[in-house]
Every structure is written in C-alpha cells, then in structure tokens.
C-alpha cells in the first residue's frame, strides 16, 4: 500500500516505494512535475485543476525527513466504554457499568476524528447530540481530578499520559452525550480506555453520505413550506438560526489546501492510494457547537475530510433544508432554498437542467461534487431525489458578490419589514443588512428593486388597488352602518375622485362637536400621485376629530367643489357653521356654492407666511407681532389698537383686502371657538405621512384603522374621566381663570347684569345671554374670568354656564360608537354588479426622477436652523448632542 502525504507546495516529493516516479499536481492551480534530473518539484505556471496522478516507473531511494511525506502511521488502541455512570467514593471518582468497544486510532489523531469515531461507536447522530470527553487523573493517593478533552492538545496529552506516563496502567476517558438544546440524555455516558500499540496500520473508510446540518427543521424530513422558511430568513430573527462567527478561539485557523479529488471513471475500482491532507488544529468551540471532522472516502478510494460545525458555520444550517425525499411546493421554492444555502455557504451553483419535470444543479467549480437533483411528483411539487452535500470548492475564488443574491430572493427576506407602513427601510439599509447577515455585497439597484418587490408583495400594486376600490367601499359600508363612500370616474372608467365618511364620525359630529370644520389637502406620494382632502373638527378635549376624507387629482375648483358637496351630503346644513382653510381660491368658490350660509375663516398662520414672503419681512419684524395680536384679539377696541401699530401702509391694505372678518377673531361673524388655524389638518397630514406613500386602497385602510384606534383609546379616556368638563380644555381653562377672577370686584347692576372691575377694561357680564364685553364668553361658550368672578360672588356653579360641547358626557357620546375594520379580502362577499365594475388608474403624467418624500414648505414659512444650547453647534439640539464639552473651572 502506497501512502502519500504532501506537506508543502514546492517541497520535493518522497514516497515509501523503491521504484516510483511521481508526477504530482496539486489543486492550487499551479501544477508541479517531479524532475529526476533536478531532484526537486518544478512549478509549471497556471493551468486548469487536475487530480493527483501517481505512476510507478523508476526507482527512487526511499527517504524520510522531518516535514516531508511519511510512510508509516503509528497507532494506539482505545477501549471505549459507554452507557455507564460516574460513582464518587471517598473523593475518588470511578466509572461503573456500561459497555465496552475497542478501536485503533492514529497516534496523530485529531480531536474531531476521535469525536467522530465515538459518535459511530455509540450510534449517536452529531446532528442531535454533542459529546463531552473526560478522564480521571489521580492527584494524590486519595484524591482524583477530572480533566476535559476539548481540542487537539488535550488529545495528544491524553495519549502521551497513557503511553508514557501511565504505560503500565490504563486511564479511562469518559464520554457523555447531550442533545443540542442542552437537555441531558439518559444512558449516554461512557469511558474510553487507551491501550498502547506500536503496530503500523492503514485504515480505509467506506464512503457514506455526510449530514451537513446539526439542526433539524421543524417541518420534518418530507414536508416543506417555502413561506414558513422565508419567515426564518428575517434579518433580525436570523440570529437564532445562524450561529455567531465571532466566537473566541484559542488560535486562528491557517489557510489549508483544498481536498484532492482525482478525475477517474466512476466505475473504476477504488485505488489503493490514500491521500490524506494534513489539517490544522481547529478552533476551540463550545460543547454545543463542537467542530468535528468527518472522514469520507470517495468512490475512487481516496480518504478525504469534511469539516462540519455543529451550529457554527451558518451555511451548514441552511443546507439542512436540502434533504433527499423533501418535497417543495414548486420549483421556485426549491430554487430559493438552494440559493439561500449557497449564499450562506459562500458557494455558487449553476443550473445543469431545468425543465417541466426535472431540475438539476451543481457547484460551479467543476471538481466539487456538490449537486442536487429533483423531479416533479405532483401538480407543482418537486421532490429531491439525489443530493450530495460534500463541498470541495477552492476558497480563493469566493467573491463577495454572489450571483444568487437576486432582487427576488432579497425581497423575500426583507418583505416583513413593510408590514408596518410607518417603518422606514431604505435600499441602503437593505445593502447593509445583506452584508451583515449574509456576508454578500449587492448593488444599490438590486437593493432598490428588492425593496420595490417586497413593497408590492406586502401592499399590492397600484393598479390592483384602484380595481378593488368598489368592493372595499361595499365592505366598509356593510361593517360600519351609515358610512358614505363615493367614487367618481371619467367616461373611460379612469379614476377621478373618492370620498369617505365613517358613519360613527358623522353621527358623532352632528351630536357632540362644535360647528367648526377645518379643511385642507396634502399631496400623495404613491405611484399615481394625487391629493388627499381632509375635513376635521375639534372635540371637547382638544383632540382631532376627523369627519371626512377624499382623494382627487389636483386642488382645482372642480375637485374642491365635488369634495365639499359630498361633505354636505354627510353633515347636512349646520347652523353657525364655520369653515377654516388657507387662502386657496378654489375652497372659497366651493364654499360659496355648497355652504352659502357658513362663515369662512382664514388660517392666520398661512396668512402670516404669505405676508412675510410678499413683503420680505424678517423673522422678528414687529409687524408680524402686531398682526398676530390683532388676529387673536376678542374686543374690537383691542384689535384696533394693535392693527393701528402696523405702520406699513402696503401691509395694512393687503390684510384688509384679505378680509378682516376672515382672519380676525373680533370681526368674525360666527363662533370660531378659538380655532384660528388649520393646524389640526396639518397634524392629520403628519400622522399619515407614511400612509400617503401606499396605494390608494391601503391608504384608505390605514385611515380606517387609525380612526378605529383613536375611537377606542378616547372612549376609554372618557370613561375614566371624573371631572364635569373635559380635562384638557374646559377644566384646564376654568382653573387658570379662577386665579384672576378671585382678585376682581363685582358690582351688581340688576339680576342678570354685573359689572366686574379687573383694573383694565373691566367686563360687563350678562348671565342670561351668557355674554361679556370681553367677548370670550360669547365666542368660546366657556365662562370667562369675569363670569367666574360673578359666579363666585353669587355662589353659582360656573360649570352650568359652560357649553355642553365641553362636558365629559358629550365627549364620551362622541366616541360611544365603535368603528370596525374591513375584513380580509378573502372573506368578502361582493354582489355581482360590483364585481363587474372595473376602475382604471387615473391618467397622470409621471415626472422623471424620484418623488419627493418631504413636504414642500409653504410660501414664507419659517426655516429655523437647529442650534445646540450645550455645545453651540448648529444642526442638532441639546437632547441629541454627542459633542464632548470640556469641563469649566
């Protein structure tokens, strides 16, 4: 038997035969040829990978030198005892019971080889159990110490201890098995007894299938569900599947040469030559993820070693899903599983055959025996019929860019990120996570396409969203009685307008809300763009109370008039109705046609921005301060005083042309209830800033779910409230005014009128009309400080003079009804006439470039730059400051 060992790339070749001429070609893509005239191996430059070829042609003297090839293998005998128990008596531990088995191993046996042999003797599977080796050493005559065997050094010391130190007495080595999860297995303890033997021997190991995985999947051996498997691919949850690569080790593992694999006919008889590659000592691992070496003989007879990591190398765990007999729902699921295994295993594969009934892939490096073959067994299912998990790839040709890391595969791994519409997960985040979790670099375009595919998978397409809109509205009206939905299309069935008002919101507004509505529109960021119309009110606790929503193409006269007409159908004619908006001319035209009896108010904040931009006013210009104070004034005299201080004639004329009765509280001909801005609508737009990127159907669903949550939360708050008025508005204002009212003097005029002296403009209170000359009592319908002073003077209850809109009972009644979500699409029961209705996406011109995600600032809007009060640097605030500030003396 000729045994050949190669120890270096360019060292001369020596054998144990007196008549041998060798031509040695290793797998470093740099072949060497033995030259008898030179007496050394001669490198020949770059060539294709070939296998080891040895021919016996000439007589070469046998030589043995340190570091060269060795012709003999010293062996030792080991007696393996197992299924016993440790017994401790008088500080001396002994092993009793169990069974015994004798084996012979090389004197240079590694820890991984020894563990693999013990697994075989004990008939245990490395995929399920981890082994622990111990032996007992007498420290003194009455005390013994147990020593663990965990690496190659421990094995060599154990052999040295038995053959040299304790040559006349056998020291047992104890092995115990535990499952991977750490639960002890009964009857898995054992002792290994070592006996010395100097007889040379050569061992031939039969070829067998190698189990690469050390973690069985939950789906079992034959069933497989790709959707369930993708759930385990989550970047965040992948840590419980893929082991940590950064585990500390005693030493670094040097680069080792690839395993030699000869090119010979598959039907040839096994060769008598054994080629064993010397492996470096593996890193030290924990018992739950022990690295072991599995020796495998190919059908050509050479003995090779495959290194497997129990829970260490992540590719092994992923290839556990590739098993002979496993059935996949379709070819795509099988291909994705193979791709995931290839990415995690850092190898590539190519498709050999892909047809309707069969699918075959193999490793892209030709000498590597890894391959998989599957056949169609059902209507769509594919079953793995052949699988060779052994890898012999050259690691020097592993690239950071993996061709199997396609956008489709990455999208399946990241789609769970888009379950929440508020999550921000960019293409750059995908690139970072793929690099971190898979060790693969993908391009930005691949990350972007994977994000779009994942978004489409979770949210559907924009076109499908418009086609399902009639069915969704039907289910929304069915689950929420009284809900109004309208859809407007053109002659070609292209989408134009949409309106929605939930029945609970309509009834709550009519019964419990102040007659003040703020309307505004915001732009959508979805594929077909458009605008979202919003109409909201204020409840008695200063909370936003949405009334209606609409979708249109642009803020045109026709769009606003259509939305306001549908709003009028929902709320009807309201007395003393006040509608507040910005200075959009289309809103004013629509209000004159639809709500002729309503008062129109302008948001003074928008008016201030327009004025600032039109006249180039500075941020702290006194004119802006006088304007704000004049707009918020209740008394006419107070308004005139502040307005007269605006010394710019052009600004004064601009404000007068805008209509003083629209932006001034003192001139308003209706009760604005202190609602001076459209900030409530801006707040709605801010809450829906992420939902506005979704297709139309999902946007409406997000709005419905938002209203559902608000109604539920505020209903609970109202039930827990014990005050007479709402705590955040009516109760809070009366308590603030009580302090000033306690210092005022009240002079009675008659039974219903009282003059209250406050030291300034005083106040004439009329209790029967619930009015005061300060006009706060009139406009807010809450007792002002003068009215509270009168109530204190007459021992009256001030709560009785507050409007019912501010009471806790009205607040609770506004949210008494529940809003129900639309059931899943699969449970819809739609009439036939609605199923035949098809709505096409709107006709719009898509502009080049990316869509803007940030809101465009309004004209004249303040652009304040952040400045930290801690370090003085601009760009951030104190609470997010990360600058190091030196300590002051």
JSON list of N, CA and C in Angstrom, two decimals, residues 348-354 358-364 369-374 386 388:
[
{"chain": "A", "resi": 348, "resn": "UNK", "atom": "N", "xyz": [-21.18, 28.91, -5.08]},
{"chain": "A", "resi": 348, "resn": "UNK", "atom": "CA", "xyz": [-22.07, 29.20, -6.19]},
{"chain": "A", "resi": 348, "resn": "UNK", "atom": "C", "xyz": [-22.48, 27.89, -6.86]},
{"chain": "A", "resi": 349, "resn": "UNK", "atom": "N", "xyz": [-23.59, 27.95, -7.54]},
{"chain": "A", "resi": 349, "resn": "UNK", "atom": "CA", "xyz": [-24.03, 26.78, -8.30]},
{"chain": "A", "resi": 349, "resn": "UNK", "atom": "C", "xyz": [-24.54, 27.23, -9.66]},
{"chain": "A", "resi": 350, "resn": "UNK", "atom": "N", "xyz": [-24.58, 26.29, -10.55]},
{"chain": "A", "resi": 350, "resn": "UNK", "atom": "CA", "xyz": [-25.11, 26.56, -11.89]},
{"chain": "A", "resi": 350, "resn": "UNK", "atom": "C", "xyz": [-26.16, 25.51, -12.22]},
{"chain": "A", "resi": 351, "resn": "UNK", "atom": "N", "xyz": [-27.12, 25.90, -13.02]},
{"chain": "A", "resi": 351, "resn": "UNK", "atom": "CA", "xyz": [-28.21, 25.01, -13.39]},
{"chain": "A", "resi": 351, "resn": "UNK", "atom": "C", "xyz": [-27.77, 24.12, -14.54]},
{"chain": "A", "resi": 352, "resn": "UNK", "atom": "N", "xyz": [-27.79, 22.82, -14.31]},
{"chain": "A", "resi": 352, "resn": "UNK", "atom": "CA", "xyz": [-27.44, 21.85, -15.34]},
{"chain": "A", "resi": 352, "resn": "UNK", "atom": "C", "xyz": [-28.64, 21.55, -16.22]},
{"chain": "A", "resi": 353, "resn": "UNK", "atom": "N", "xyz": [-29.79, 21.39, -15.59]},
{"chain": "A", "resi": 353, "resn": "UNK", "atom": "CA", "xyz": [-31.01, 21.07, -16.35]},
{"chain": "A", "resi": 353, "resn": "UNK", "atom": "C", "xyz": [-32.20, 21.62, -15.60]},
{"chain": "A", "resi": 354, "resn": "UNK", "atom": "N", "xyz": [-33.06, 22.31, -16.31]},
{"chain": "A", "resi": 354, "resn": "UNK", "atom": "CA", "xyz": [-34.26, 22.89, -15.71]},
{"chain": "A", "resi": 354, "resn": "UNK", "atom": "C", "xyz": [-35.40, 22.74, -16.71]},
{"chain": "A", "resi": 358, "resn": "UNK", "atom": "N", "xyz": [-37.97, 18.04, -14.33]},
{"chain": "A", "resi": 358, "resn": "UNK", "atom": "CA", "xyz": [-36.75, 17.77, -13.59]},
{"chain": "A", "resi": 358, "resn": "UNK", "atom": "C", "xyz": [-35.96, 19.06, -13.41]},
{"chain": "A", "resi": 359, "resn": "UNK", "atom": "N", "xyz": [-35.14, 19.05, -12.37]},
{"chain": "A", "resi": 359, "resn": "UNK", "atom": "CA", "xyz": [-34.34, 20.22, -12.04]},
{"chain": "A", "resi": 359, "resn": "UNK", "atom": "C", "xyz": [-33.04, 19.72, -11.43]},
{"chain": "A", "resi": 360, "resn": "UNK", "atom": "N", "xyz": [-31.92, 20.14, -11.99]},
{"chain": "A", "resi": 360, "resn": "UNK", "atom": "CA", "xyz": [-30.62, 19.65, -11.56]},
{"chain": "A", "resi": 360, "resn": "UNK", "atom": "C", "xyz": [-29.65, 20.82, -11.49]},
{"chain": "A", "resi": 361, "resn": "UNK", "atom": "N", "xyz": [-28.93, 20.94, -10.40]},
{"chain": "A", "resi": 361, "resn": "UNK", "atom": "CA", "xyz": [-27.92, 21.97, -10.22]},
{"chain": "A", "resi": 361, "resn": "UNK", "atom": "C", "xyz": [-26.67, 21.31, -9.65]},
{"chain": "A", "resi": 362, "resn": "UNK", "atom": "N", "xyz": [-25.52, 21.98, -9.84]},
{"chain": "A", "resi": 362, "resn": "UNK", "atom": "CA", "xyz": [-24.27, 21.51, -9.26]},
{"chain": "A", "resi": 362, "resn": "UNK", "atom": "C", "xyz": [-23.38, 22.70, -9.00]},
{"chain": "A", "resi": 363, "resn": "UNK", "atom": "N", "xyz": [-22.33, 22.50, -8.24]},
{"chain": "A", "resi": 363, "resn": "UNK", "atom": "CA", "xyz": [-21.41, 23.58, -7.89]},
{"chain": "A", "resi": 363, "resn": "UNK", "atom": "C", "xyz": [-20.73, 24.08, -9.16]},
{"chain": "A", "resi": 364, "resn": "UNK", "atom": "N", "xyz": [-20.47, 25.39, -9.19]},
{"chain": "A", "resi": 364, "resn": "UNK", "atom": "CA", "xyz": [-19.90, 25.98, -10.40]},
{"chain": "A", "resi": 364, "resn": "UNK", "atom": "C", "xyz": [-18.45, 25.58, -10.59]},
{"chain": "A", "resi": 369, "resn": "UNK", "atom": "N", "xyz": [-17.95, 18.01, -5.86]},
{"chain": "A", "resi": 369, "resn": "UNK", "atom": "CA", "xyz": [-19.01, 17.01, -6.08]},
{"chain": "A", "resi": 369, "resn": "UNK", "atom": "C", "xyz": [-20.40, 17.46, -5.65]},
{"chain": "A", "resi": 370, "resn": "UNK", "atom": "N", "xyz": [-20.54, 18.68, -5.13]},
{"chain": "A", "resi": 370, "resn": "UNK", "atom": "CA", "xyz": [-21.86, 19.12, -4.64]},
{"chain": "A", "resi": 370, "resn": "UNK", "atom": "C", "xyz": [-22.83, 19.19, -5.81]},
{"chain": "A", "resi": 371, "resn": "UNK", "atom": "N", "xyz": [-23.99, 18.53, -5.65]},
{"chain": "A", "resi": 371, "resn": "UNK", "atom": "CA", "xyz": [-25.01, 18.57, -6.68]},
{"chain": "A", "resi": 371, "resn": "UNK", "atom": "C", "xyz": [-26.35, 18.17, -6.06]},
{"chain": "A", "resi": 372, "resn": "UNK", "atom": "N", "xyz": [-27.40, 18.55, -6.77]},
{"chain": "A", "resi": 372, "resn": "UNK", "atom": "CA", "xyz": [-28.77, 18.25, -6.32]},
{"chain": "A", "resi": 372, "resn": "UNK", "atom": "C", "xyz": [-29.63, 17.99, -7.54]},
{"chain": "A", "resi": 373, "resn": "UNK", "atom": "N", "xyz": [-30.50, 17.00, -7.40]},
{"chain": "A", "resi": 373, "resn": "UNK", "atom": "CA", "xyz": [-31.42, 16.66, -8.48]},
{"chain": "A", "resi": 373, "resn": "UNK", "atom": "C", "xyz": [-32.81, 16.47, -7.90]},
{"chain": "A", "resi": 374, "resn": "UNK", "atom": "N", "xyz": [-33.80, 17.04, -8.57]},
{"chain": "A", "resi": 374, "resn": "UNK", "atom": "CA", "xyz": [-35.19, 16.96, -8.12]},
{"chain": "A", "resi": 374, "resn": "UNK", "atom": "C", "xyz": [-36.09, 16.67, -9.30]},
{"chain": "A", "resi": 386, "resn": "UNK", "atom": "N", "xyz": [-31.84, 13.17, -5.31]},
{"chain": "A", "resi": 386, "resn": "UNK", "atom": "CA", "xyz": [-30.41, 12.94, -5.15]},
{"chain": "A", "resi": 386, "resn": "UNK", "atom": "C", "xyz": [-29.77, 14.21, -4.65]},
{"chain": "A", "resi": 388, "resn": "UNK", "atom": "N", "xyz": [-25.86, 15.45, -3.00]},
{"chain": "A", "resi": 388, "resn": "UNK", "atom": "CA", "xyz": [-24.50, 15.22, -2.49]},
{"chain": "A", "resi": 388, "resn": "UNK", "atom": "C", "xyz": [-24.06, 16.50, -1.80]}
]
